[in-house]
Amino acid sequence: MNQIEKLLEELCPNGVEYKLLGEVGNVFRGKRFVKADITESGIPCIHYGEIYTRYGISAEESFSFVSVERAKSLRFAAPGDVIMATSGETVADIGKSVAWLGNEPVVIHDACYVISSPMNSKFLSYFFASSGFRDQIKQKISSISVRNVSKTAIPVPPLEVQRVIVEILDKFTELEAELEAELEARKKQYGHYRADLLELPNVPLVSLTQIVESISSGRNKSRVQDGKFPVFGSTGKIGTTNEYNYSGDSLLIARVGANAGMVNVASGCYDVSDNTLIIKPNYGWDIRFAFHQLTRMNLNQYAVGGGQPLLTGKRLKELMVPLPSLDEQRGIATVLDRFDELVNDLSAGLPAEIAARHKQYEYYRDQLLSLREVE
């Protein structure tokens, strides 16, 4: 921060000029193409949905292409332009931008705006992600238009200041990328360890019927805000209640829809929704070992049906699993729990570190881009 403060004092001691985006550049809309037009090679293209799902602040290569013939009737962003999504699945998706740094023009979807200006394109892309820009467009988010975007105020510091701000923010994003890459590597390592530890080729198989006390469906009917007890559904905790129907350790298995087969563990006093199966292991099946064992088995494969796949308790009872001694089960579970915490726990391990780094990045991004306006 000291570096940028000294530079601002030297180059713009009275503050930074703010201008309307339309005053410093040209804003125009892409042209419609459909997913059927996308090919594996040809002319680079960017579909609006890719901006908030696949791209970061900048890109040098596209993920998609259109044919040379199809591209003739479409619109392009040039190298150095910024491409903004004007539609999305959530409000946060709208306005998400990517600076195009490729060596050739890229075809742009009609749910995107192109901002072409002499400014540093990554500086603009970072600014469009900041609260300074988001606060300006949030009132118009449902009807974002070229006119609205062109009328947003942006800081226009000297190019040298823009460059240094980009360098600082790039270091934050690079660190996040390194942590995310490490997390992916750890997840793969976890998968290999889990497969090895749970293979157990020389251990006799037993049916779930032999090692569970019961398998039943949840029956929660009511929920309240700030209740005393958690209510669990197919994806984990979904609410609270003041009355509970279950207690002790249980395995919760999502039984309906795309999440069918997802495994969670509940303990204490709680209630469970009717789209979830409750498995009570007996004393010979360690709860944490059972969690890892069933998770690895990909129970979704046993769900039947089309649009709403259904996993039944009857089908689960038929499954066969290797059952080592309790001591061996607990030893395996301890090792896998450590990995699980490292790669999945949002309050610890790498996910927590990534979340903390992202908050730090957002703070410094907004600080760096909230430049004092010229007096």
GROMACS .gro file of C-alpha atoms in nm, residues 61-347:
model
  287
   61GLU     CA    1  -0.721  -1.810  -2.441
   62SER     CA    2  -1.087  -1.898  -2.484
   63PHE     CA    3  -1.256  -2.219  -2.373
   64SER     CA    4  -1.490  -2.222  -2.674
   65PHE     CA    5  -1.489  -2.155  -3.047
   66VAL     CA    6  -1.724  -2.098  -3.340
   67SER     CA    7  -1.669  -2.180  -3.704
   68VAL     CA    8  -1.510  -1.926  -3.937
   69GLU     CA    9  -1.835  -1.904  -4.134
   70ARG     CA   10  -2.051  -1.843  -3.824
   71ALA     CA   11  -1.809  -1.580  -3.693
   72LYS     CA   12  -1.861  -1.366  -4.004
   73SER     CA   13  -2.205  -1.257  -3.878
   74LEU     CA   14  -2.103  -1.201  -3.515
   75ARG     CA   15  -1.931  -0.926  -3.314
   76PHE     CA   16  -1.583  -0.925  -3.167
   77ALA     CA   17  -1.387  -0.790  -2.873
   78ALA     CA   18  -1.031  -0.689  -2.956
   79PRO     CA   19  -0.723  -0.770  -2.746
   80GLY     CA   20  -0.723  -0.523  -2.456
   81ASP     CA   21  -1.103  -0.497  -2.437
   82VAL     CA   22  -1.306  -0.593  -2.132
   83ILE     CA   23  -1.606  -0.827  -2.166
   84MET     CA   24  -1.891  -0.799  -1.914
   85ALA     CA   25  -2.172  -1.049  -1.849
   86THR     CA   26  -2.512  -0.876  -1.851
   87SER     CA   27  -2.712  -1.180  -1.747
   88GLY     CA   28  -2.657  -1.461  -1.499
   89GLU     CA   29  -2.802  -1.720  -1.266
   90THR     CA   30  -2.762  -1.488  -0.966
   91VAL     CA   31  -2.738  -1.112  -0.912
   92ALA     CA   32  -2.367  -1.155  -0.832
   93ASP     CA   33  -2.307  -1.297  -1.181
   94ILE     CA   34  -2.428  -0.981  -1.355
   95GLY     CA   35  -2.145  -0.737  -1.420
   96LYS     CA   36  -1.876  -1.004  -1.381
   97SER     CA   37  -1.602  -0.917  -1.630
   98VAL     CA   38  -1.291  -1.054  -1.796
   99ALA     CA   39  -1.010  -0.860  -1.965
  100TRP     CA   40  -0.935  -1.021  -2.302
  101LEU     CA   41  -0.556  -1.043  -2.345
  102GLY     CA   42  -0.547  -1.291  -2.632
  103ASN     CA   43  -0.352  -1.235  -2.952
  104GLU     CA   44  -0.660  -1.219  -3.174
  105PRO     CA   45  -1.017  -1.086  -3.153
  106VAL     CA   46  -1.276  -1.301  -2.975
  107VAL     CA   47  -1.644  -1.348  -3.066
  108ILE     CA   48  -1.880  -1.215  -2.797
  109HIS     CA   49  -2.230  -1.335  -2.702
  110ASP     CA   50  -2.518  -1.087  -2.706
  111ALA     CA   51  -2.562  -1.115  -2.326
  112CYS     CA   52  -2.220  -0.947  -2.297
  113TYR     CA   53  -2.102  -0.590  -2.328
  114VAL     CA   54  -1.762  -0.499  -2.465
  115ILE     CA   55  -1.577  -0.204  -2.310
  116SER     CA   56  -1.308  -0.074  -2.540
  117SER     CA   57  -1.088   0.201  -2.395
  118PRO     CA   58  -0.725   0.319  -2.365
  119MET     CA   59  -0.727   0.224  -1.995
  120ASN     CA   60  -0.551  -0.080  -1.850
  121SER     CA   61  -0.806  -0.355  -1.917
  122LYS     CA   62  -0.717  -0.555  -1.605
  123PHE     CA   63  -0.756  -0.240  -1.394
  124LEU     CA   64  -1.109  -0.206  -1.533
  125SER     CA   65  -1.183  -0.574  -1.478
  126TYR     CA   66  -1.074  -0.547  -1.115
  127PHE     CA   67  -1.280  -0.230  -1.073
  128PHE     CA   68  -1.592  -0.398  -1.214
  129ALA     CA   69  -1.554  -0.662  -0.939
  130SER     CA   70  -1.522  -0.400  -0.664
  131SER     CA   71  -1.790  -0.260  -0.436
  132GLY     CA   72  -1.735   0.081  -0.598
  133PHE     CA   73  -1.886  -0.051  -0.921
  134ARG     CA   74  -2.130  -0.305  -0.772
  135ASP     CA   75  -2.290  -0.036  -0.555
  136GLN     CA   76  -2.355   0.177  -0.863
  137ILE     CA   77  -2.530  -0.093  -1.065
  138LYS     CA   78  -2.716  -0.283  -0.791
  139GLN     CA   79  -3.028  -0.065  -0.824
  140LYS     CA   80  -3.037  -0.130  -1.199
  141ILE     CA   81  -2.920  -0.489  -1.189
  142SER     CA   82  -3.239  -0.639  -1.332
  143SER     CA   83  -3.230  -0.410  -1.635
  144ILE     CA   84  -2.861  -0.346  -1.691
  145SER     CA   85  -2.814  -0.174  -2.026
  146VAL     CA   86  -2.542  -0.013  -2.235
  147ARG     CA   87  -2.676   0.322  -2.120
  148ASN     CA   88  -2.663   0.229  -1.750
  149VAL     CA   89  -2.313   0.085  -1.775
  150SER     CA   90  -2.189   0.385  -1.974
  151LYS     CA   91  -2.312   0.616  -1.698
  152THR     CA   92  -2.121   0.447  -1.416
  153ALA     CA   93  -1.841   0.656  -1.268
  154ILE     CA   94  -1.492   0.508  -1.271
  155PRO     CA   95  -1.159   0.636  -1.137
  156VAL     CA   96  -0.915   0.730  -1.412
  157PRO     CA   97  -0.570   0.748  -1.250
  158PRO     CA   98  -0.253   0.773  -1.460
  159LEU     CA   99  -0.165   0.450  -1.645
  160GLU     CA  100   0.136   0.398  -1.416
  161VAL     CA  101  -0.096   0.395  -1.114
  162GLN     CA  102  -0.331   0.155  -1.291
  163ARG     CA  103  -0.039  -0.076  -1.369
  164VAL     CA  104   0.088  -0.085  -1.009
  165ILE     CA  105  -0.262  -0.150  -0.869
  166VAL     CA  106  -0.301  -0.439  -1.113
  167GLU     CA  107   0.037  -0.583  -1.007
  168ILE     CA  108  -0.062  -0.573  -0.639
  169LEU     CA  109  -0.401  -0.736  -0.699
  170ASP     CA  110  -0.246  -0.995  -0.929
  171LYS     CA  111  -0.031  -1.114  -0.638
  172PHE     CA  112  -0.344  -1.175  -0.432
  173THR     CA  113  -0.518  -1.368  -0.711
  174GLU     CA  114  -0.203  -1.571  -0.779
  175LEU     CA  115  -0.187  -1.673  -0.413
  176GLU     CA  116  -0.553  -1.778  -0.422
  177ALA     CA  117  -0.490  -1.979  -0.737
  178GLU     CA  118  -0.194  -2.154  -0.572
  179LEU     CA  119  -0.405  -2.247  -0.270
  180GLU     CA  120  -0.688  -2.373  -0.491
  181ALA     CA  121  -0.442  -2.583  -0.691
  182GLU     CA  122  -0.305  -2.726  -0.366
  183LEU     CA  123  -0.659  -2.804  -0.253
  184GLU     CA  124  -0.731  -2.992  -0.576
  185ALA     CA  125  -0.408  -3.188  -0.536
  186ARG     CA  126  -0.498  -3.273  -0.177
  187LYS     CA  127  -0.846  -3.386  -0.285
  188LYS     CA  128  -0.694  -3.624  -0.537
  189GLN     CA  129  -0.452  -3.750  -0.273
  190TYR     CA  130  -0.745  -3.797  -0.034
  191GLY     CA  131  -0.933  -3.994  -0.299
  192HIS     CA  132  -0.635  -4.226  -0.353
  193TYR     CA  133  -0.583  -4.281   0.020
  194ARG     CA  134  -0.953  -4.348   0.075
  195ALA     CA  135  -0.962  -4.599  -0.211
  196ASP     CA  136  -0.655  -4.780  -0.077
  197LEU     CA  137  -0.765  -4.784   0.286
  198LEU     CA  138  -1.121  -4.897   0.210
  199GLU     CA  139  -1.041  -5.160  -0.052
  200LEU     CA  140  -1.000  -5.436   0.214
  201PRO     CA  141  -0.985  -5.733  -0.028
  202ASN     CA  142  -0.927  -5.995   0.242
  203VAL     CA  143  -1.205  -5.882   0.476
  204PRO     CA  144  -1.538  -6.073   0.469
  205LEU     CA  145  -1.844  -5.896   0.328
  206VAL     CA  146  -2.162  -5.836   0.526
  207SER     CA  147  -2.496  -5.686   0.425
  208LEU     CA  148  -2.607  -5.357   0.577
  209THR     CA  149  -2.898  -5.547   0.732
  210GLN     CA  150  -2.647  -5.721   0.958
  211ILE     CA  151  -2.475  -5.406   1.085
  212VAL     CA  152  -2.757  -5.151   1.125
  213GLU     CA  153  -3.027  -5.120   1.388
  214SER     CA  154  -3.267  -4.945   1.149
  215ILE     CA  155  -3.308  -4.759   0.820
  216SER     CA  156  -3.601  -4.516   0.809
  217SER     CA  157  -3.719  -4.194   0.644
  218GLY     CA  158  -3.719  -3.859   0.821
  219ARG     CA  159  -4.049  -3.708   0.930
  220ASN     CA  160  -3.987  -3.343   1.012
  221LYS     CA  161  -4.302  -3.134   0.960
  222SER     CA  162  -4.225  -2.791   1.102
  223ARG     CA  163  -3.933  -2.553   1.133
  224VAL     CA  164  -3.881  -2.229   1.320
  225GLN     CA  165  -3.625  -1.955   1.302
  226ASP     CA  166  -3.355  -1.980   1.569
  227GLY     CA  167  -3.490  -2.309   1.704
  228LYS     CA  168  -3.314  -2.522   1.964
  229PHE     CA  169  -3.238  -2.820   1.741
  230PRO     CA  170  -3.105  -2.855   1.385
  231VAL     CA  171  -3.313  -2.996   1.101
  232PHE     CA  172  -3.116  -3.196   0.845
  233GLY     CA  173  -3.208  -3.255   0.482
  234SER     CA  174  -3.044  -3.407   0.179
  235THR     CA  175  -2.754  -3.158   0.173
  236GLY     CA  176  -2.696  -3.112   0.547
  237LYS     CA  177  -2.849  -2.865   0.790
  238ILE     CA  178  -3.150  -2.689   0.634
  239GLY     CA  179  -3.315  -2.523   0.934
  240THR     CA  180  -3.403  -2.547   1.304
  241THR     CA  181  -3.692  -2.667   1.520
  242ASN     CA  182  -3.793  -2.662   1.885
  243GLU     CA  183  -3.886  -3.031   1.883
  244TYR     CA  184  -3.667  -3.323   1.787
  245ASN     CA  185  -3.749  -3.676   1.675
  246TYR     CA  186  -3.399  -3.828   1.674
  247SER     CA  187  -3.095  -3.844   1.898
  248GLY     CA  188  -2.754  -4.008   1.900
  249ASP     CA  189  -2.524  -4.077   1.606
  250SER     CA  190  -2.687  -4.141   1.268
  251LEU     CA  191  -2.589  -4.158   0.904
  252LEU     CA  192  -2.813  -3.940   0.687
  253ILE     CA  193  -2.852  -4.041   0.322
  254ALA     CA  194  -3.024  -3.815   0.068
  255ARG     CA  195  -3.287  -4.029  -0.103
  256VAL     CA  196  -3.446  -3.810  -0.373
  257GLY     CA  197  -3.326  -3.610  -0.673
  258ALA     CA  198  -2.981  -3.509  -0.792
  259ASN     CA  199  -2.840  -3.533  -0.437
  260ALA     CA  200  -2.960  -3.891  -0.385
  261GLY     CA  201  -2.684  -4.088  -0.213
  262MET     CA  202  -2.513  -3.791  -0.045
  263VAL     CA  203  -2.393  -3.895   0.302
  264ASN     CA  204  -2.385  -3.684   0.619
  265VAL     CA  205  -2.347  -3.758   0.990
  266ALA     CA  206  -2.575  -3.623   1.264
  267SER     CA  207  -2.528  -3.640   1.641
  268GLY     CA  208  -2.697  -3.500   1.952
  269CYS     CA  209  -3.068  -3.416   1.922
  270TYR     CA  210  -3.211  -3.325   1.581
  271ASP     CA  211  -3.487  -3.370   1.326
  272VAL     CA  212  -3.469  -3.494   0.967
  273SER     CA  213  -3.673  -3.407   0.657
  274ASP     CA  214  -3.865  -3.672   0.465
  275ASN     CA  215  -3.628  -3.661   0.165
  276THR     CA  216  -3.356  -3.818   0.378
  277LEU     CA  217  -3.293  -4.171   0.506
  278ILE     CA  218  -3.165  -4.227   0.860
  279ILE     CA  219  -2.929  -4.517   0.923
  280LYS     CA  220  -2.855  -4.621   1.281
  281PRO     CA  221  -2.537  -4.835   1.277
  282ASN     CA  222  -2.507  -5.102   1.545
  283TYR     CA  223  -2.214  -5.132   1.785
  284GLY     CA  224  -2.001  -5.322   1.531
  285TRP     CA  225  -1.995  -5.048   1.264
  286ASP     CA  226  -1.804  -4.733   1.359
  287ILE     CA  227  -2.000  -4.422   1.253
  288ARG     CA  228  -1.702  -4.238   1.100
  289PHE     CA  229  -1.578  -4.548   0.920
  290ALA     CA  230  -1.932  -4.602   0.789
  291PHE     CA  231  -1.943  -4.241   0.663
  292HIS     CA  232  -1.624  -4.281   0.460
  293GLN     CA  233  -1.723  -4.627   0.339
  294LEU     CA  234  -2.066  -4.519   0.210
  295THR     CA  235  -1.931  -4.194   0.063
  296ARG     CA  236  -1.674  -4.386  -0.137
  297MET     CA  237  -1.942  -4.628  -0.266
  298ASN     CA  238  -2.119  -4.348  -0.461
  299LEU     CA  239  -2.469  -4.445  -0.347
  300ASN     CA  240  -2.624  -4.231  -0.621
  301GLN     CA  241  -2.565  -4.520  -0.861
  302TYR     CA  242  -2.832  -4.721  -0.675
  303ALA     CA  243  -3.106  -4.459  -0.718
  304VAL     CA  244  -3.375  -4.544  -0.973
  305GLY     CA  245  -3.608  -4.326  -1.179
  306GLY     CA  246  -3.581  -4.049  -1.436
  307GLY     CA  247  -3.634  -3.686  -1.340
  308GLN     CA  248  -3.642  -3.754  -0.965
  309PRO     CA  249  -3.414  -4.052  -0.890
  310LEU     CA  250  -3.512  -4.237  -0.571
  311LEU     CA  251  -3.286  -4.429  -0.334
  312THR     CA  252  -3.477  -4.667  -0.107
  313GLY     CA  253  -3.398  -4.814   0.231
  314LYS     CA  254  -3.470  -5.158   0.089
  315ARG     CA  255  -3.194  -5.113  -0.171
  316LEU     CA  256  -2.947  -4.995   0.091
  317LYS     CA  257  -3.014  -5.300   0.308
  318GLU     CA  258  -2.908  -5.521   0.018
  319LEU     CA  259  -2.563  -5.361  -0.014
  320MET     CA  260  -2.259  -5.563   0.088
  321VAL     CA  261  -1.959  -5.399   0.257
  322PRO     CA  262  -1.630  -5.530   0.402
  323LEU     CA  263  -1.631  -5.511   0.782
  324PRO     CA  264  -1.289  -5.520   0.953
  325SER     CA  265  -1.247  -5.517   1.331
  326LEU     CA  266  -1.362  -5.211   1.523
  327ASP     CA  267  -1.002  -5.115   1.602
  328GLU     CA  268  -0.914  -5.125   1.232
  329GLN     CA  269  -1.228  -4.931   1.142
  330ARG     CA  270  -1.142  -4.657   1.389
  331GLY     CA  271  -0.781  -4.639   1.272
  332ILE     CA  272  -0.889  -4.598   0.909
  333ALA     CA  273  -1.152  -4.340   1.006
  334THR     CA  274  -0.897  -4.133   1.201
  335VAL     CA  275  -0.667  -4.109   0.898
  336LEU     CA  276  -0.951  -4.024   0.659
  337ASP     CA  277  -1.104  -3.772   0.899
  338ARG     CA  278  -0.778  -3.576   0.893
  339PHE     CA  279  -0.786  -3.562   0.514
  340ASP     CA  280  -1.157  -3.479   0.514
  341GLU     CA  281  -1.097  -3.185   0.748
  342LEU     CA  282  -0.807  -3.062   0.536
  343VAL     CA  283  -1.000  -3.057   0.206
  344ASN     CA  284  -1.367  -3.011   0.305
  345ASP     CA  285  -1.398  -2.833   0.640
  346LEU     CA  286  -1.494  -2.468   0.583
  347SER     CA  287  -1.382  -2.376   0.935
   0.00000   0.00000   0.00000
